[in-house]
Amino acid sequence: MAASLLSLGLGAAASGQTPPPAVSGGPLPPGLPQPSETIDLWPGGAPGQPAKALVETVQERSTDRLVTDRAVFGISRPRMAVFRPDRPNGAAVLITPGGGYRWVVVDKEGYEMGRWLAARGFTAFVLFYRLPGEGWAAGPDVALSDAQRAMRLIRQRARDFAIDPERVSAMGFSAGGHVCADLATRFAVKTYAPVDAADALSAKPHSAAPIYPVVSMSAPDAHPGSRELLVGKAAAPEMEAAHSPHRNMPRDAPPLFLLHAEDDDAVPVNNTLLLRAAAKAQGVRVETHLFEFGGHGFGLRKAIGKPAEVWPDLWRAWARTTGLAL
């Protein structure tokens, strides 16, 4: 897989795409291939630019030279980093990492999952979405706009990646789980003006997996940091409802795979239970896994050695029942 990833650099450079987020400094850990192919979402620049220009900043939070834990904010060129499998199985997954809407994590809920999926035949697209607290005109809809646009671009370019445009799923973590759940429930809401032919395509994911997701914008279940950056401390009840996916569940929402640890001390497990109840009420397919222990933000690396480490295989088995993984 490393060779496949590294071979994509020339294509990305030739198409003039914005490189993946990077941090200056020493060499990256060996054995962890980095994506070099990206897809910019907005050919003429992202709509509704902030009054003050943003400076994209990447912070390395890891003190272990063998493991990276990067986070990026100030994203003015939203884009997808691509992980191509050696043998595509025809399915794709759009990944929306977490970060509490303060930033977007790069490795733990992005590249690590991208590598895992690509090793199993899925084409993975890690989305670096714009942050709602950074002054964009779309406000709390800005990350959803990027997710909608990303789904449409993946479908438009399906032939380039040997994928079935009907088998494009979504997976998100924490605040990125909110982006994922928002996309699964508000895929048909117009959040931006169409810019090209891709915008005539559906933004509805084939299926969606919000993992330990931020869902509710109302006390006592809201994650305070995400709520403040998304809708503001003094948000009216109507604003809270508009951006709480469980309160916007349509009957035609895609099948959902939900996962949470009951000892999550950052995002209460009731966020997942609320989303499950809303899906059940609307007759939407939903599979739910709760773990007694796991905490928050375990992704792949922090689940090792715990019962929760089986979650990716549980998702893959479920994906087969939806027709995503054949």
Coordinates of C-alpha atoms in Angstrom, one line a residue:
M1 CA 0.0 0.0 0.0
A2 CA 2.9 2.3 0.7
A3 CA 4.0 2.2 -2.9
S4 CA 0.5 3.0 -4.1
L5 CA 0.3 6.0 -1.8
L6 CA 3.7 7.4 -2.6
S7 CA 3.1 7.0 -6.4
L8 CA 0.3 9.5 -6.3
G9 CA 2.4 12.5 -5.6
L10 CA 3.0 13.4 -9.3
G11 CA -0.7 13.2 -10.0
A12 CA -1.6 15.6 -7.1
A13 CA 1.1 18.0 -8.2
A14 CA 0.1 17.9 -11.8
S15 CA -3.5 18.8 -11.0
G16 CA -2.5 21.7 -8.8
Q17 CA -4.2 20.5 -5.7
T18 CA -3.4 21.7 -2.3
P19 CA -1.1 19.3 -0.4
P20 CA -2.2 17.6 2.7
P21 CA -1.7 19.4 6.0
A22 CA 1.9 19.2 7.0
V23 CA 4.1 20.3 9.9
S24 CA 7.7 21.4 9.5
G25 CA 10.4 19.6 11.4
G26 CA 12.1 16.2 11.4
P27 CA 11.2 13.1 9.4
L28 CA 7.9 11.3 9.8
P29 CA 7.8 7.9 11.5
P30 CA 8.9 5.0 9.3
G31 CA 6.2 2.6 8.1
L32 CA 3.4 5.1 8.1
P33 CA 2.7 6.0 4.5
Q34 CA 1.4 9.6 4.1
P35 CA -1.2 10.5 1.5
S36 CA 0.1 12.7 -1.3
E37 CA -3.1 12.8 -3.5
T38 CA -5.7 15.4 -2.5
I39 CA -8.9 16.8 -4.0
D40 CA -9.7 20.5 -3.4
L41 CA -13.4 20.9 -2.8
W42 CA -14.0 24.4 -4.3
P43 CA -12.3 25.2 -7.6
G44 CA -12.8 28.9 -7.2
G45 CA -12.0 29.0 -3.5
A46 CA -14.3 28.2 -0.6
P47 CA -17.5 30.4 -0.5
G48 CA -18.1 32.9 2.2
Q49 CA -14.5 33.7 3.2
P50 CA -13.9 35.2 6.6
A51 CA -13.2 38.9 6.8
K52 CA -9.7 38.1 8.2
A53 CA -7.6 35.7 6.1
L54 CA -6.9 32.4 7.9
V55 CA -3.5 30.9 8.3
E56 CA -3.6 27.1 8.1
T57 CA -1.7 25.8 11.2
V58 CA -0.7 22.3 12.0
Q59 CA 0.3 21.3 15.5
E60 CA 2.1 18.1 16.4
R61 CA 0.8 17.0 19.8
S62 CA 2.7 13.7 20.1
T63 CA 5.9 13.4 22.1
D64 CA 6.5 9.9 20.7
R65 CA 8.8 10.0 17.6
L66 CA 7.2 6.8 16.3
V67 CA 3.6 8.1 16.4
T68 CA 2.2 11.3 15.0
D69 CA -0.8 13.1 16.5
R70 CA -1.3 16.2 14.3
A71 CA -4.2 18.7 14.4
V72 CA -5.0 21.4 11.9
F73 CA -7.0 24.6 12.1
G74 CA -7.3 27.8 10.0
I75 CA -8.4 25.6 7.0
S76 CA -9.2 27.9 4.1
R77 CA -8.7 25.3 1.4
P78 CA -10.9 22.4 2.5
R79 CA -9.8 19.2 0.8
M80 CA -9.8 15.5 0.9
A81 CA -6.7 13.3 1.3
V82 CA -7.0 10.1 -0.7
F83 CA -6.1 6.6 0.3
R84 CA -6.3 4.3 -2.7
P85 CA -6.3 0.5 -2.1
D86 CA -4.1 -1.8 -4.2
R87 CA -7.3 -3.8 -5.0
P88 CA -10.4 -1.5 -4.9
N89 CA -13.5 -3.3 -3.8
G90 CA -15.7 -0.7 -5.4
A91 CA -16.7 1.0 -2.2
A92 CA -15.6 4.4 -0.7
V93 CA -15.7 6.0 2.7
L94 CA -15.7 9.7 3.5
I95 CA -13.9 10.2 6.8
T96 CA -14.6 13.2 9.0
P97 CA -12.1 13.3 11.9
G98 CA -12.9 14.9 15.2
G99 CA -11.4 17.8 17.1
G100 CA -14.2 19.5 18.9
Y101 CA -14.7 22.0 16.1
R102 CA -11.6 23.6 17.4
W103 CA -9.4 21.8 14.9
V104 CA -9.4 18.7 12.7
V105 CA -7.2 15.8 13.9
V106 CA -5.0 14.4 11.1
D107 CA -3.8 11.0 12.3
K108 CA -5.8 9.4 15.1
E109 CA -9.2 9.6 13.4
G110 CA -8.1 10.4 9.9
Y111 CA -5.0 8.8 8.3
E112 CA -5.0 5.8 10.6
M113 CA -8.5 4.9 9.6
G114 CA -7.7 5.7 6.0
R115 CA -4.9 3.2 6.0
W116 CA -7.0 0.6 7.7
L117 CA -9.8 1.0 5.1
A118 CA -7.5 1.0 2.1
A119 CA -5.8 -2.2 3.3
R120 CA -9.2 -3.8 3.1
G121 CA -10.1 -2.6 -0.3
F122 CA -12.0 0.6 0.5
T123 CA -11.0 3.9 -1.1
A124 CA -10.9 6.3 1.7
F125 CA -11.2 10.1 1.6
V126 CA -10.1 12.0 4.7
L127 CA -11.9 15.4 4.8
F128 CA -10.3 18.5 6.2
Y129 CA -13.4 20.6 6.6
R130 CA -13.8 24.3 7.5
L131 CA -14.4 25.1 11.1
P132 CA -17.6 27.0 12.2
G133 CA -15.9 29.2 14.7
E134 CA -13.5 30.8 12.2
G135 CA -15.8 33.4 10.6
W136 CA -17.2 31.7 7.5
A137 CA -20.5 33.1 6.1
A138 CA -22.2 29.7 6.3
G139 CA -21.7 29.7 10.1
P140 CA -22.8 26.4 11.7
D141 CA -23.5 24.9 8.3
V142 CA -20.0 25.4 7.0
A143 CA -18.7 21.8 7.8
L144 CA -21.9 20.3 6.4
S145 CA -21.3 22.3 3.2
D146 CA -17.9 20.7 2.8
A147 CA -19.2 17.2 3.6
Q148 CA -22.0 17.6 1.0
R149 CA -19.6 18.9 -1.6
A150 CA -17.1 16.1 -0.8
M151 CA -19.8 13.4 -1.3
R152 CA -20.7 14.9 -4.7
L153 CA -17.2 15.2 -5.9
I154 CA -16.4 11.5 -4.9
R155 CA -19.4 10.5 -7.0
Q156 CA -18.5 12.7 -9.9
R157 CA -15.0 11.1 -10.0
A158 CA -16.1 7.5 -9.2
R159 CA -14.6 6.2 -12.4
D160 CA -11.2 7.6 -11.6
F161 CA -11.1 5.6 -8.4
A162 CA -12.8 2.4 -9.6
I163 CA -15.7 2.9 -7.2
D164 CA -19.4 2.5 -7.5
P165 CA -21.0 5.9 -7.1
E166 CA -23.9 4.3 -5.2
R167 CA -21.5 2.8 -2.6
V168 CA -20.1 5.9 -1.0
S169 CA -20.4 5.8 2.8
A170 CA -19.5 8.2 5.6
M171 CA -17.7 7.7 8.9
G172 CA -17.0 10.4 11.5
F173 CA -15.6 10.7 15.0
S174 CA -16.6 13.0 17.9
A175 CA -17.3 16.4 16.4
G176 CA -16.5 14.8 13.0
G177 CA -19.3 12.3 14.1
H178 CA -21.6 15.4 14.2
V179 CA -20.5 16.2 10.7
C180 CA -21.2 12.7 9.7
A181 CA -24.6 12.6 11.4
D182 CA -25.5 16.0 10.0
L183 CA -24.7 14.7 6.5
A184 CA -26.8 11.6 7.1
T185 CA -29.8 13.6 8.2
R186 CA -29.5 16.9 6.3
F187 CA -28.0 15.6 3.0
A188 CA -30.8 17.3 1.0
V189 CA -30.6 20.7 2.7
K190 CA -29.2 23.4 0.4
T191 CA -26.3 24.9 2.3
Y192 CA -24.4 26.5 -0.6
A193 CA -25.0 27.7 -4.1
P194 CA -24.1 25.1 -6.8
V195 CA -20.7 25.8 -8.5
D196 CA -20.5 23.1 -11.2
A197 CA -22.0 19.8 -12.5
A198 CA -21.0 17.9 -9.4
D199 CA -23.6 19.7 -7.4
A200 CA -26.4 18.1 -9.4
L201 CA -25.4 14.8 -7.7
S202 CA -26.8 13.5 -4.5
A203 CA -25.0 14.2 -1.2
K204 CA -26.7 11.3 0.6
P205 CA -24.3 8.7 1.9
H206 CA -24.9 5.1 1.2
S207 CA -24.6 4.5 4.9
A208 CA -23.1 6.3 7.8
A209 CA -21.1 5.5 11.0
P210 CA -21.0 8.3 13.5
I211 CA -18.5 7.1 16.1
Y212 CA -18.8 8.5 19.7
P213 CA -20.5 11.4 18.0
V214 CA -21.4 14.9 19.2
V215 CA -25.2 15.0 18.5
S216 CA -27.2 17.1 20.8
M217 CA -26.7 20.9 21.0
S218 CA -28.8 21.1 24.2
A219 CA -28.0 20.6 27.8
P220 CA -27.2 18.3 29.5
D221 CA -26.0 16.2 26.6
A222 CA -24.2 18.8 24.5
H223 CA -20.4 18.7 24.4
P224 CA -19.8 22.3 25.7
G225 CA -16.8 23.1 23.4
S226 CA -18.4 21.8 20.2
R227 CA -21.7 23.6 21.0
E228 CA -20.0 26.9 21.7
L229 CA -18.0 26.9 18.4
L230 CA -20.9 25.6 16.4
V231 CA -24.0 27.5 17.6
G232 CA -22.6 29.8 20.3
K233 CA -23.1 29.9 24.1
A234 CA -26.3 31.8 23.9
A235 CA -27.9 29.8 21.1
A236 CA -31.7 29.9 21.0
P237 CA -33.6 26.6 21.3
E238 CA -34.5 26.8 17.6
M239 CA -30.8 27.0 16.7
E240 CA -30.0 24.1 19.0
A241 CA -32.7 22.0 17.3
A242 CA -31.6 23.0 13.8
H243 CA -28.1 21.6 14.5
S244 CA -28.9 18.5 16.5
P245 CA -29.1 15.6 14.0
H246 CA -31.4 13.5 16.2
R247 CA -34.0 16.3 15.8
N248 CA -33.7 16.3 12.0
M249 CA -34.0 12.6 11.2
P250 CA -35.8 12.0 7.9
R251 CA -37.5 8.7 6.9
D252 CA -35.1 8.3 4.0
A253 CA -31.9 8.7 6.1
P254 CA -29.2 6.1 5.3
P255 CA -28.6 3.0 7.5
L256 CA -26.6 4.0 10.6
F257 CA -23.9 2.3 12.6
L258 CA -23.5 3.8 16.0
L259 CA -20.7 3.2 18.6
H260 CA -19.9 4.7 22.0
A261 CA -18.2 3.9 25.3
E262 CA -20.4 4.4 28.3
D263 CA -17.6 5.8 30.3
D264 CA -17.0 8.6 27.8
D265 CA -16.3 11.7 29.9
A266 CA -16.3 14.2 27.1
V267 CA -19.3 13.4 24.9
P268 CA -22.1 11.7 27.0
V269 CA -23.2 8.3 25.6
N270 CA -26.8 9.7 25.5
N271 CA -25.8 11.5 22.3
T272 CA -25.7 8.1 20.6
L273 CA -28.8 6.9 22.3
L274 CA -30.7 10.0 21.2
L275 CA -29.6 9.4 17.6
R276 CA -30.6 5.7 17.8
A277 CA -34.0 6.6 19.2
A278 CA -34.6 9.1 16.4
A279 CA -33.6 6.6 13.7
K280 CA -35.9 3.9 15.3
A281 CA -38.8 6.4 15.4
Q282 CA -38.5 7.1 11.7
G283 CA -38.0 3.4 10.7
V284 CA -34.3 4.0 9.7
R285 CA -32.0 1.0 9.9
V286 CA -29.6 1.3 12.9
E287 CA -27.1 -0.9 14.6
T288 CA -25.7 0.2 18.0
H289 CA -22.7 -1.0 20.0
L290 CA -22.0 0.3 23.5
F291 CA -18.9 -0.6 25.4
E292 CA -18.6 -0.3 29.2
F293 CA -15.1 1.1 29.0
G294 CA -13.2 3.0 26.3
G295 CA -13.4 6.6 27.2
H296 CA -13.5 9.2 24.4
G297 CA -11.5 9.5 21.2
F298 CA -10.1 6.0 21.1
G299 CA -10.1 5.6 17.4
L300 CA -7.9 2.7 16.5
R301 CA -4.8 3.2 18.6
K302 CA -6.4 3.8 22.0
A303 CA -8.8 0.9 21.6
I304 CA -6.0 -1.7 21.5
G305 CA -6.2 -4.1 24.4
K306 CA -9.8 -3.2 25.3
P307 CA -13.0 -4.8 24.2
A308 CA -13.7 -1.8 22.0
E309 CA -10.8 -2.8 19.7
V310 CA -13.2 -5.0 17.8
W311 CA -15.2 -2.1 16.6
P312 CA -13.7 -1.8 13.1
D313 CA -14.5 -5.4 12.4
L314 CA -18.0 -5.0 13.7
W315 CA -18.4 -2.0 11.3
R316 CA -17.0 -4.1 8.4
A317 CA -19.4 -7.0 9.1
W318 CA -22.3 -4.5 9.3
A319 CA -21.2 -2.8 6.1
R320 CA -21.7 -6.2 4.3
T321 CA -25.3 -6.3 5.4
T322 CA -25.9 -2.9 3.8
G323 CA -24.3 -3.8 0.5
L324 CA -21.4 -1.4 1.0
A325 CA -18.8 -4.2 1.4
L326 CA -19.7 -7.0 -1.0

